[in-house]
Tab-separated table of C-alpha atoms and ligand atoms in Angstrom:
chain	number	residue	atom	x	y	z
A	1	MET	CA	83.548	19.401	-45.555
A	2	HIS	CA	80.701	19.885	-43.087
A	3	PRO	CA	78.528	16.808	-43.478
A	4	LEU	CA	76.139	17.760	-40.705
A	5	ASN	CA	73.706	20.358	-41.800
A	6	LYS	CA	73.511	22.005	-38.398
A	7	ASP	CA	72.324	25.308	-39.809
A	8	ALA	CA	69.363	23.871	-41.623
A	9	ALA	CA	66.082	24.561	-39.910
A	10	LEU	CA	65.035	20.974	-40.543
A	11	SER	CA	67.746	19.357	-38.515
A	12	ALA	CA	68.425	22.079	-35.970
A	13	ASP	CA	66.496	20.598	-33.077
A	14	GLY	CA	65.128	17.400	-34.602
A	15	ALA	CA	62.521	17.407	-31.882
A	16	SER	CA	59.675	17.353	-34.328
A	17	CYS	CA	58.543	15.002	-37.032
A	18	ARG	CA	59.764	16.124	-40.442
A	19	ILE	CA	56.618	14.721	-42.035
A	20	CYS	CA	53.784	15.994	-39.838
A	21	GLY	CA	55.456	18.351	-37.332
A	22	SER	CA	54.378	16.442	-34.193
A	23	HIS	CA	56.589	15.601	-31.235
A	24	VAL	CA	59.050	12.691	-31.656
A	25	ARG	CA	60.724	10.430	-29.106
A	26	PRO	CA	64.120	8.645	-29.255
A	27	ILE	CA	64.122	4.934	-30.150
A	28	LEU	CA	67.723	3.844	-30.681
A	29	ASP	CA	71.127	5.502	-30.412
A	30	LEU	CA	73.938	3.773	-32.338
A	31	GLY	CA	76.488	6.360	-31.209
A	32	SER	CA	78.705	8.415	-33.520
A	33	LEU	CA	79.803	6.607	-36.673
A	34	PRO	CA	81.494	7.682	-39.922
A	35	PRO	CA	79.332	8.354	-43.008
A	36	ALA	CA	78.618	4.856	-44.298
A	37	ASN	CA	79.727	5.401	-47.893
A	38	ALA	CA	82.940	7.254	-46.973
A	39	PHE	CA	85.357	4.632	-48.294
A	40	VAL	CA	88.784	6.056	-47.453
A	41	ARG	CA	92.165	5.941	-49.225
A	42	GLU	CA	94.229	5.204	-46.098
A	43	PRO	CA	93.265	2.798	-43.285
A	44	ASN	CA	93.597	5.530	-40.638
A	45	GLU	CA	91.973	8.331	-42.613
A	46	ASP	CA	89.265	9.972	-40.517
A	47	PRO	CA	86.109	10.892	-42.435
A	48	GLY	CA	84.532	12.281	-39.239
A	49	ARG	CA	81.917	10.701	-37.016
A	50	PHE	CA	78.332	11.784	-36.642
A	51	ARG	CA	75.569	10.665	-34.378
A	52	LEU	CA	73.058	8.047	-35.465
A	53	LEU	CA	69.977	8.494	-33.313
A	54	ILE	CA	66.567	7.470	-34.555
A	55	GLU	CA	63.294	8.754	-33.217
A	56	SER	CA	59.655	8.021	-33.893
A	57	CYS	CA	56.472	10.021	-34.213
A	58	ASP	CA	53.378	8.657	-32.479
A	59	SER	CA	51.135	10.820	-34.593
A	60	CYS	CA	51.992	9.678	-38.155
A	61	ALA	CA	54.199	6.626	-37.372
A	62	ASN	CA	57.194	8.230	-39.025
A	63	ILE	CA	60.663	7.036	-37.984
A	64	GLN	CA	63.520	9.398	-38.728
A	65	LEU	CA	67.160	10.155	-38.093
A	66	HIS	CA	67.636	12.959	-35.599
A	67	ASP	CA	70.659	14.543	-37.317
A	68	CYS	CA	70.762	15.017	-41.063
A	69	MET	CA	73.750	15.363	-43.346
A	70	SER	CA	73.897	18.144	-45.854
A	71	ILE	CA	72.735	16.553	-49.095
A	72	VAL	CA	75.154	18.715	-51.061
A	73	ASP	CA	78.090	17.077	-49.253
A	74	LEU	CA	76.469	13.675	-49.425
A	75	TYR	CA	76.290	13.611	-53.228
A	76	ASP	CA	79.492	15.487	-53.899
A	77	ARG	CA	81.419	12.257	-54.539
A	78	TYR	CA	78.923	9.453	-54.287
A	79	ALA	CA	80.221	5.885	-54.016
A	80	TYR	CA	77.065	3.830	-54.513
A	81	GLU	CA	76.502	2.230	-57.905
A	82	THR	CA	73.591	-0.156	-58.389
A	83	PRO	CA	75.249	-3.582	-58.665
A	84	ASP	CA	74.497	-6.109	-61.405
A	85	SER	CA	72.230	-8.515	-59.626
A	86	ARG	CA	69.885	-11.289	-60.673
A	87	MET	CA	67.614	-10.368	-57.782
A	88	LEU	CA	67.340	-6.760	-58.953
A	89	THR	CA	66.677	-7.783	-62.571
A	90	THR	CA	63.844	-10.062	-61.410
A	91	HIS	CA	62.496	-7.207	-59.319
A	92	TYR	CA	62.549	-4.780	-62.270
A	93	GLN	CA	60.601	-7.345	-64.320
A	94	GLU	CA	57.999	-7.888	-61.589
A	95	LEU	CA	57.611	-4.163	-60.998
A	96	GLY	CA	57.178	-3.559	-64.733
A	97	THR	CA	54.535	-6.296	-64.969
A	98	TRP	CA	52.605	-4.864	-62.024
A	99	LEU	CA	52.704	-1.284	-63.337
A	100	THR	CA	51.614	-2.511	-66.774
A	101	ALA	CA	48.674	-4.407	-65.248
A	102	LEU	CA	47.643	-1.212	-63.439
A	103	GLY	CA	47.755	0.712	-66.722
A	104	ALA	CA	50.558	2.923	-65.398
A	105	LEU	CA	53.145	1.685	-67.883
A	106	THR	CA	52.396	1.474	-71.616
A	107	PRO	CA	54.458	1.829	-74.812
A	108	ASP	CA	53.331	5.473	-74.774
A	109	THR	CA	54.619	6.338	-71.292
A	110	PHE	CA	57.298	8.904	-70.542
A	111	VAL	CA	59.071	7.622	-67.397
A	112	LEU	CA	61.070	9.914	-65.129
A	113	GLU	CA	63.237	8.168	-62.562
A	114	VAL	CA	64.298	10.220	-59.558
A	115	GLY	CA	67.604	9.079	-58.028
A	116	SER	CA	68.293	7.086	-61.187
A	117	ASN	CA	71.901	6.278	-60.179
A	118	VAL	CA	73.734	4.478	-63.031
A	119	GLY	CA	70.431	3.885	-64.833
A	120	ALA	CA	69.927	0.161	-64.267
A	121	PHE	CA	66.121	0.406	-64.023
A	122	LEU	CA	65.754	2.867	-66.921
A	123	LEU	CA	67.936	0.704	-69.122
A	124	HIS	CA	65.580	-2.171	-68.349
A	125	LEU	CA	62.537	-0.074	-69.421
A	126	LYS	CA	64.000	1.937	-72.255
A	127	SER	CA	63.003	-0.156	-75.252
A	128	SER	CA	59.410	-0.703	-74.108
A	129	VAL	CA	58.269	2.880	-73.370
A	130	ARG	CA	58.088	6.211	-75.214
A	131	ARG	CA	60.859	7.939	-73.318
A	132	VAL	CA	63.019	7.513	-70.236
A	133	LEU	CA	64.755	10.262	-68.310
A	134	GLY	CA	66.784	10.112	-65.110
A	135	ILE	CA	67.601	12.759	-62.544
A	136	ASP	CA	70.308	12.238	-59.944
A	137	PRO	CA	72.445	14.688	-57.952
A	138	ALA	CA	75.733	12.729	-58.043
A	139	ARG	CA	77.866	14.002	-60.924
A	140	ASN	CA	80.224	10.992	-61.050
A	141	ILE	CA	77.266	8.598	-61.100
A	142	VAL	CA	75.319	10.573	-63.734
A	143	ALA	CA	78.363	10.421	-66.030
A	144	ILE	CA	78.182	6.602	-65.911
A	145	ALA	CA	74.474	6.633	-66.868
A	146	GLN	CA	75.070	9.122	-69.686
A	147	ALA	CA	77.884	6.963	-71.055
A	148	LYS	CA	75.280	4.188	-71.439
A	149	GLY	CA	73.195	6.523	-73.620
A	150	LEU	CA	70.641	7.345	-70.918
A	151	GLU	CA	69.424	10.940	-70.791
A	152	THR	CA	70.090	11.999	-67.201
A	153	VAL	CA	69.812	15.409	-65.549
A	154	CYS	CA	72.343	16.075	-62.773
A	155	ASP	CA	70.331	17.808	-60.055
A	156	PHE	CA	68.243	17.357	-56.937
A	157	PHE	CA	64.581	16.716	-57.661
A	158	ASP	CA	62.311	19.434	-56.318
A	159	GLU	CA	59.838	22.001	-57.658
A	160	ARG	CA	62.581	24.024	-59.336
A	161	SER	CA	64.112	21.099	-61.249
A	162	ALA	CA	60.594	19.749	-61.956
A	163	ASP	CA	59.850	23.002	-63.813
A	164	ALA	CA	63.122	22.738	-65.732
A	165	ILE	CA	62.255	19.151	-66.751
A	166	ARG	CA	58.797	20.188	-67.924
A	167	ARG	CA	60.319	22.920	-70.110
A	168	ALA	CA	63.047	20.709	-71.593
A	169	TYR	CA	61.386	17.283	-71.826
A	170	GLY	CA	57.631	17.619	-71.268
A	171	VAL	CA	55.377	15.976	-68.697
A	172	PRO	CA	56.005	12.389	-67.517
A	173	GLU	CA	53.109	9.987	-67.035
A	174	LEU	CA	55.140	7.934	-64.580
A	175	ILE	CA	57.541	9.237	-61.943
A	176	ILE	CA	59.417	6.600	-60.001
A	177	ALA	CA	61.710	7.130	-57.017
A	178	ARG	CA	63.396	3.937	-55.859
A	179	HIS	CA	65.345	3.975	-52.591
A	180	CYS	CA	66.043	7.690	-52.609
A	181	MET	CA	63.093	9.205	-50.737
A	182	ALA	CA	64.834	8.588	-47.413
A	183	HIS	CA	68.042	10.212	-48.637
A	184	ASN	CA	66.856	13.749	-48.112
A	185	PRO	CA	66.116	15.576	-44.852
A	186	ASP	CA	62.979	17.058	-46.403
A	187	PRO	CA	60.959	14.529	-48.435
A	188	HIS	CA	58.310	17.236	-48.899
A	189	ARG	CA	60.584	18.836	-51.496
A	190	MET	CA	60.699	15.717	-53.663
A	191	ILE	CA	56.984	15.033	-53.327
A	192	ALA	CA	56.191	18.676	-54.124
A	193	GLY	CA	58.326	18.334	-57.274
A	194	ALA	CA	56.425	15.200	-58.305
A	195	ALA	CA	53.046	16.800	-57.544
A	196	ARG	CA	53.984	19.748	-59.727
A	197	LEU	CA	55.254	17.750	-62.699
A	198	LEU	CA	53.152	14.586	-62.968
A	199	SER	CA	50.516	14.413	-65.723
A	200	ASP	CA	46.882	14.653	-64.520
A	201	ALA	CA	46.264	10.919	-64.802
A	202	GLY	CA	49.889	10.035	-64.008
A	203	THR	CA	51.334	7.652	-61.449
A	204	LEU	CA	53.927	8.231	-58.759
A	205	VAL	CA	55.815	5.132	-57.600
A	206	ILE	CA	57.997	5.194	-54.508
A	207	GLU	CA	60.058	2.254	-53.334
A	208	ASN	CA	61.879	2.153	-50.038
A	209	ALA	CA	63.047	-0.201	-47.323
A	210	TYR	CA	59.971	-0.914	-45.186
A	211	ALA	CA	60.260	0.212	-41.577
A	212	LEU	CA	58.236	-2.698	-40.208
A	213	LYS	CA	60.538	-5.193	-41.917
A	214	THR	CA	63.617	-3.300	-40.727
A	215	LEU	CA	62.348	-3.571	-37.153
A	216	GLU	CA	60.983	-7.123	-37.369
A	217	SER	CA	64.205	-8.499	-38.839
A	218	ASN	CA	66.458	-6.436	-36.603
A	219	GLU	CA	68.046	-4.777	-39.646
A	220	PHE	CA	69.671	-2.043	-37.596
A	221	ASP	CA	72.492	-1.838	-40.132
A	222	GLN	CA	70.005	-0.117	-42.464
A	223	ILE	CA	70.485	2.859	-40.157
A	224	TYR	CA	73.133	5.194	-41.534
A	225	HIS	CA	73.427	8.862	-42.336
A	226	GLU	CA	71.957	8.597	-45.824
A	227	HIS	CA	68.816	6.933	-44.507
A	228	MET	CA	67.098	9.875	-42.883
A	229	PHE	CA	63.666	8.164	-42.858
A	230	TYR	CA	62.336	4.637	-42.193
A	231	PHE	CA	58.958	4.761	-43.878
A	232	THR	CA	55.761	3.174	-42.689
A	233	VAL	CA	52.648	3.163	-44.869
A	234	ARG	CA	50.919	5.568	-42.495
A	235	ALA	CA	53.812	8.061	-42.655
A	236	MET	CA	53.965	7.863	-46.449
A	237	ARG	CA	50.207	8.414	-46.748
A	238	THR	CA	50.470	11.411	-44.411
A	239	LEU	CA	53.280	12.854	-46.525
A	240	LEU	CA	51.488	12.343	-49.849
A	241	GLU	CA	48.186	13.769	-48.651
A	242	GLN	CA	49.862	17.068	-47.818
A	243	HIS	CA	50.568	17.399	-51.547
A	244	ASP	CA	47.096	16.394	-52.787
A	245	LEU	CA	48.314	12.934	-53.708
A	246	ARG	CA	46.417	9.786	-52.805
A	247	LEU	CA	48.108	6.532	-51.819
A	248	THR	CA	46.252	3.867	-53.819
A	249	HIS	CA	48.378	0.698	-53.601
A	250	VAL	CA	51.038	-0.819	-51.365
A	251	ARG	CA	53.044	-3.955	-52.038
A	252	MET	CA	56.110	-5.659	-50.596
A	253	ALA	CA	59.217	-6.444	-52.651
A	254	LYS	CA	62.091	-8.724	-51.654
A	255	VAL	CA	64.939	-6.339	-52.502
A	256	HIS	CA	67.092	-4.560	-49.902
A	257	GLY	CA	66.040	-6.747	-47.045
A	258	GLY	CA	62.289	-6.211	-47.527
A	259	SER	CA	61.062	-3.145	-49.368
A	260	VAL	CA	57.705	-1.538	-49.850
A	261	VAL	CA	56.383	-0.102	-53.114
A	262	PHE	CA	53.871	2.748	-52.844
A	263	ILE	CA	51.670	3.890	-55.712
A	264	ALA	CA	50.034	7.313	-55.641
A	265	ARG	CA	47.847	9.313	-57.950
A	266	ARG	CA	46.559	12.849	-57.886
A	267	ARG	CA	43.617	13.237	-55.510
A	268	ALA	CA	41.682	14.901	-58.344
A	269	ALA	CA	42.022	11.689	-60.410
A	270	HIS	CA	39.667	9.942	-57.890
A	271	ALA	CA	41.510	6.648	-58.252
A	272	PRO	CA	40.129	3.904	-55.969
A	273	ILE	CA	42.162	2.899	-52.924
A	274	GLU	CA	43.062	-0.783	-52.912
A	275	THR	CA	42.440	-2.736	-49.703
A	276	SER	CA	46.219	-3.205	-49.347
A	277	VAL	CA	46.501	0.336	-47.963
A	278	PRO	CA	44.213	-0.040	-44.922
A	279	GLU	CA	45.469	-3.612	-44.397
A	280	PHE	CA	49.100	-2.507	-44.132
A	281	GLU	CA	48.131	0.336	-41.832
A	282	ALA	CA	46.118	-1.921	-39.543
A	283	ARG	CA	49.107	-4.223	-39.141
A	284	GLU	CA	51.367	-1.293	-38.405
A	285	GLN	CA	49.009	-0.007	-35.742
A	286	GLU	CA	48.959	-3.414	-34.112
A	287	THR	CA	52.676	-4.194	-34.130
A	288	LEU	CA	54.688	-0.972	-34.356
A	289	PRO	CA	54.709	-0.008	-30.644
A	290	MET	CA	55.946	-3.477	-29.652
A	291	LEU	CA	58.596	-3.577	-32.394
A	292	LEU	CA	59.895	-0.123	-31.508
A	293	GLY	CA	59.931	-1.015	-27.827
A	294	ARG	CA	62.244	-4.009	-28.198
A	295	PHE	CA	64.448	-2.798	-31.043
A	296	ALA	CA	67.265	-1.339	-28.918
A	297	GLU	CA	67.532	-4.530	-26.845
A	298	ASN	CA	67.655	-6.784	-29.937
A	299	VAL	CA	70.356	-4.622	-31.470
A	300	ALA	CA	72.505	-4.736	-28.333
A	301	GLN	CA	72.151	-8.527	-28.254
A	302	THR	CA	73.320	-8.850	-31.857
A	303	ARG	CA	76.378	-6.757	-31.029
A	304	GLU	CA	77.354	-9.080	-28.176
A	305	GLN	CA	76.698	-12.253	-30.174
A	306	LEU	CA	78.665	-11.134	-33.209
A	307	ARG	CA	81.599	-9.918	-31.127
A	308	GLU	CA	81.727	-13.217	-29.254
A	309	LEU	CA	81.411	-15.347	-32.379
A	310	VAL	CA	84.197	-13.573	-34.252
A	311	ALA	CA	86.452	-13.602	-31.156
A	312	ARG	CA	85.880	-17.358	-30.741
A	313	LEU	CA	86.610	-18.112	-34.403
A	314	ARG	CA	89.784	-16.022	-34.288
A	315	ALA	CA	90.876	-17.800	-31.106
A	316	GLU	CA	90.414	-21.098	-32.965
A	317	GLY	CA	92.785	-19.787	-35.641
A	318	LYS	CA	90.130	-19.255	-38.285
A	319	ARG	CA	90.446	-16.523	-40.911
A	320	VAL	CA	87.426	-14.239	-41.063
A	321	CYS	CA	86.717	-11.778	-43.899
A	322	ALA	CA	83.642	-9.831	-45.005
A	323	TYR	CA	81.736	-9.840	-48.285
A	324	GLY	CA	80.078	-6.640	-49.548
A	325	ALA	CA	81.503	-3.161	-48.889
A	326	SER	CA	77.950	-1.985	-48.378
A	327	ALA	CA	76.914	1.104	-46.486
A	328	LYS	CA	75.009	-1.118	-44.072
A	329	GLY	CA	78.165	-3.184	-43.537
A	330	ASN	CA	79.897	-0.109	-42.174
A	331	THR	CA	77.148	0.515	-39.639
A	332	LEU	CA	77.331	-3.130	-38.616
A	333	LEU	CA	81.126	-3.364	-38.288
A	334	ASN	CA	81.582	-0.005	-36.596
A	335	TYR	CA	78.693	-0.375	-34.183
A	336	VAL	CA	79.767	-3.897	-33.255
A	337	GLY	CA	83.401	-2.747	-33.043
A	338	LEU	CA	84.984	-5.108	-35.594
A	339	THR	CA	88.133	-3.774	-37.282
A	340	HIS	CA	90.975	-4.898	-39.561
A	341	ARG	CA	92.342	-6.746	-36.517
A	342	GLU	CA	89.444	-9.210	-36.600
A	343	ILE	CA	88.328	-9.006	-40.260
A	344	GLU	CA	91.255	-9.404	-42.669
A	345	TYR	CA	89.613	-7.800	-45.694
A	346	CYS	CA	86.272	-7.151	-47.357
A	347	ILE	CA	85.504	-8.412	-50.868
A	348	ASP	CA	83.404	-6.265	-53.217
A	349	THR	CA	82.867	-6.308	-56.979
A	350	THR	CA	82.513	-2.497	-57.324
A	351	PRO	CA	85.737	-1.287	-59.019
A	352	GLY	CA	85.512	2.189	-57.415
A	353	LYS	CA	85.557	0.670	-53.902
A	354	GLN	CA	88.424	-1.763	-54.470
A	355	GLY	CA	91.773	-0.566	-53.137
A	356	ARG	CA	90.066	1.641	-50.574
A	357	TYR	CA	89.339	0.938	-46.902
A	358	LEU	CA	86.150	0.736	-44.896
A	359	PRO	CA	85.869	3.890	-42.758
A	360	LEU	CA	86.937	3.624	-39.104
A	361	SER	CA	87.329	-0.174	-39.144
A	362	GLY	CA	90.228	0.278	-41.624
A	363	ILE	CA	89.404	-3.002	-43.395
A	364	PRO	CA	90.870	-3.118	-46.944
A	365	ILE	CA	88.471	-3.704	-49.862
A	366	LEU	CA	89.590	-6.342	-52.377
A	367	SER	CA	88.238	-7.676	-55.658
A	368	GLU	CA	86.893	-11.253	-55.740
A	369	GLU	CA	89.946	-12.287	-57.694
A	370	ARG	CA	92.336	-11.135	-54.963
A	371	GLY	CA	90.077	-12.007	-52.059
A	372	PHE	CA	89.529	-15.579	-53.178
A	373	GLY	CA	93.213	-16.159	-54.057
A	374	HIS	CA	93.605	-17.626	-50.558
A	375	PRO	CA	89.960	-18.103	-49.450
A	376	PRO	CA	89.143	-17.382	-45.794
A	377	ASP	CA	87.363	-19.882	-43.530
A	378	PHE	CA	84.451	-17.565	-42.809
A	379	LEU	CA	82.833	-14.671	-44.644
A	380	LEU	CA	80.715	-12.206	-42.714
A	381	LEU	CA	77.987	-11.393	-45.201
A	382	THR	CA	77.747	-7.607	-44.980
A	383	ALA	CA	75.627	-7.610	-48.161
A	384	TRP	CA	73.141	-10.112	-46.655
A	385	ASN	CA	70.353	-8.637	-48.784
A	386	TYR	CA	71.857	-10.535	-51.762
A	387	ARG	CA	72.414	-13.596	-49.640
A	388	ASP	CA	71.194	-16.373	-51.963
A	389	GLU	CA	72.876	-15.226	-55.135
A	390	ILE	CA	76.159	-14.350	-53.407
A	391	ILE	CA	76.386	-17.649	-51.506
A	392	ALA	CA	75.547	-19.686	-54.622
A	393	ARG	CA	78.164	-17.882	-56.691
A	394	ILE	CA	80.906	-18.150	-54.087
A	395	ARG	CA	80.219	-21.842	-53.460
A	396	GLU	CA	80.510	-22.439	-57.176
A	397	ARG	CA	83.740	-20.484	-57.386
A	398	VAL	CA	85.524	-21.367	-54.156
A	399	GLY	CA	83.866	-24.615	-53.087
A	400	SER	CA	81.723	-25.528	-50.118
A	401	SER	CA	84.433	-25.317	-47.435
A	402	ILE	CA	83.827	-21.591	-46.986
A	403	ARG	CA	81.196	-20.718	-44.379
A	404	PHE	CA	79.056	-17.634	-44.008
A	405	ILE	CA	78.198	-15.580	-40.951
A	406	LEU	CA	74.810	-13.907	-41.299
A	407	PRO	CA	74.210	-11.035	-38.883
A	408	ILE	CA	70.485	-10.644	-39.631
A	409	PRO	CA	67.878	-11.291	-38.222
A	410	ARG	CA	69.970	-13.115	-35.598
A	411	VAL	CA	73.659	-13.971	-35.796
A	412	HIS	CA	73.987	-17.416	-37.375
A	413	ILE	CA	76.289	-19.493	-39.574
A	414	VAL	CA	75.350	-21.194	-42.842
B	501	TYD	P1	73.883	-2.779	-51.231
B	501	TYD	O1	73.290	-3.791	-50.359
B	501	TYD	O2	73.341	-2.669	-52.600
B	501	TYD	O3	73.670	-1.390	-50.607
B	501	TYD	P2	74.020	-0.475	-49.382
B	501	TYD	O4	75.363	0.088	-49.720
B	501	TYD	O5	72.915	0.472	-49.548
B	501	TYD	O6	74.001	-1.172	-48.048
B	501	TYD	O7	75.448	-2.988	-51.308
B	501	TYD	C1	75.894	-4.213	-51.667
B	501	TYD	C2	77.374	-4.151	-51.914
B	501	TYD	O8	77.774	-5.466	-52.253
B	501	TYD	C3	77.753	-3.256	-53.069
B	501	TYD	O9	78.961	-2.562	-52.790
B	501	TYD	C4	77.970	-4.231	-54.225
B	501	TYD	C5	78.415	-5.468	-53.516
B	501	TYD	N1	78.096	-6.713	-54.219
B	501	TYD	C6	79.150	-7.568	-54.534
B	501	TYD	O10	80.314	-7.281	-54.245
B	501	TYD	N2	78.847	-8.753	-55.177
B	501	TYD	C7	77.580	-9.102	-55.501
B	501	TYD	O11	77.366	-10.168	-56.086
B	501	TYD	C8	76.498	-8.202	-55.161
B	501	TYD	C9	75.087	-8.568	-55.492
B	501	TYD	C10	76.818	-7.023	-54.507
């Protein structure tokens, strides 16, 4: 396996912005860490380590990873399955209501979801629209969606697969790509596919973690090999415009630590641009240089604080475990340098992760049933993005004696 796509022109020098081609400068180097979803079968198994350096473009405000993994290797055996979550269900409802109000979602709409994973969002929409179709490159994940009765194509989304979809299924009026646009070294390919396939009056919806929120809340654990971009509104607009698409709306969503939802239409559709677009961009222009400037220092501080806190608790004889075998958790633990010596185990409800180990840190992953058999004193919340629902559920199940360490935005205990 050669996870780093060294031969690809896109990642060969990394010295230029992969959205607009301008010069980029380094912002933060987290060192060399294992791929964040490489949950291993043995505690000492070595999935390889690859550099995590992010850089920013002053011209279009893009923030990107310097080195990019080969997407073929990345999706060969993909571990991430959308979890069942109250927060996500609420988000799907709110998104559906908004798109309906904009006229983008009606009972007559054919919805294509790019990066549809196990189909959670499409399942939510299925009964209220004309047709739903997913496309996702991970074979093991697509099989799960298909078993739920969801039509899903197993492929990367680009101009070639867009043509194949048009021939086999027709033209979608709504294309939605949630949290997958950053998972590709060349987002131009996905946008070109959407621009080729979308109906004339159709709507493109893109949802992603929002770079400004990532920086403001010190969410450095969002940086891992799958996240090759940290999108600002300005960068997304720049990307879309190169494909004759017009960014018309921007809105924040609570999921994944603070996400942004972009809505675009064909330029030829002459759709009006909502004031949200220039408002977001004005705020970015005002705050981005300062946020980028202090990011590395904030991250280093969190590392020291978390190391010290866990060392102190261990010295006091407390048992510390983690909750959430998330990709971001692996960046956090490995960058901070916490291993199975400090963190006894990590609890996660995903059956495919249980019984495996977190890469490099060698921390075993246990089900809730096993993990709460003898509850620890402290849980480091490595899935802090589901903080409220996870804490409420655990308190109900285990009682209020258990305490939680939150690493973001600053290390604190609740
Ligand atoms: P998530 O934050 O969705 O993503 P990422 O891997 O991109 O950082 O991962 C959350 C993990 O937490 C995932 O493995 C599922 C798990 N999880 C639980 O174990 N219990 C829960 O109640 C929830 C909401 C998630």
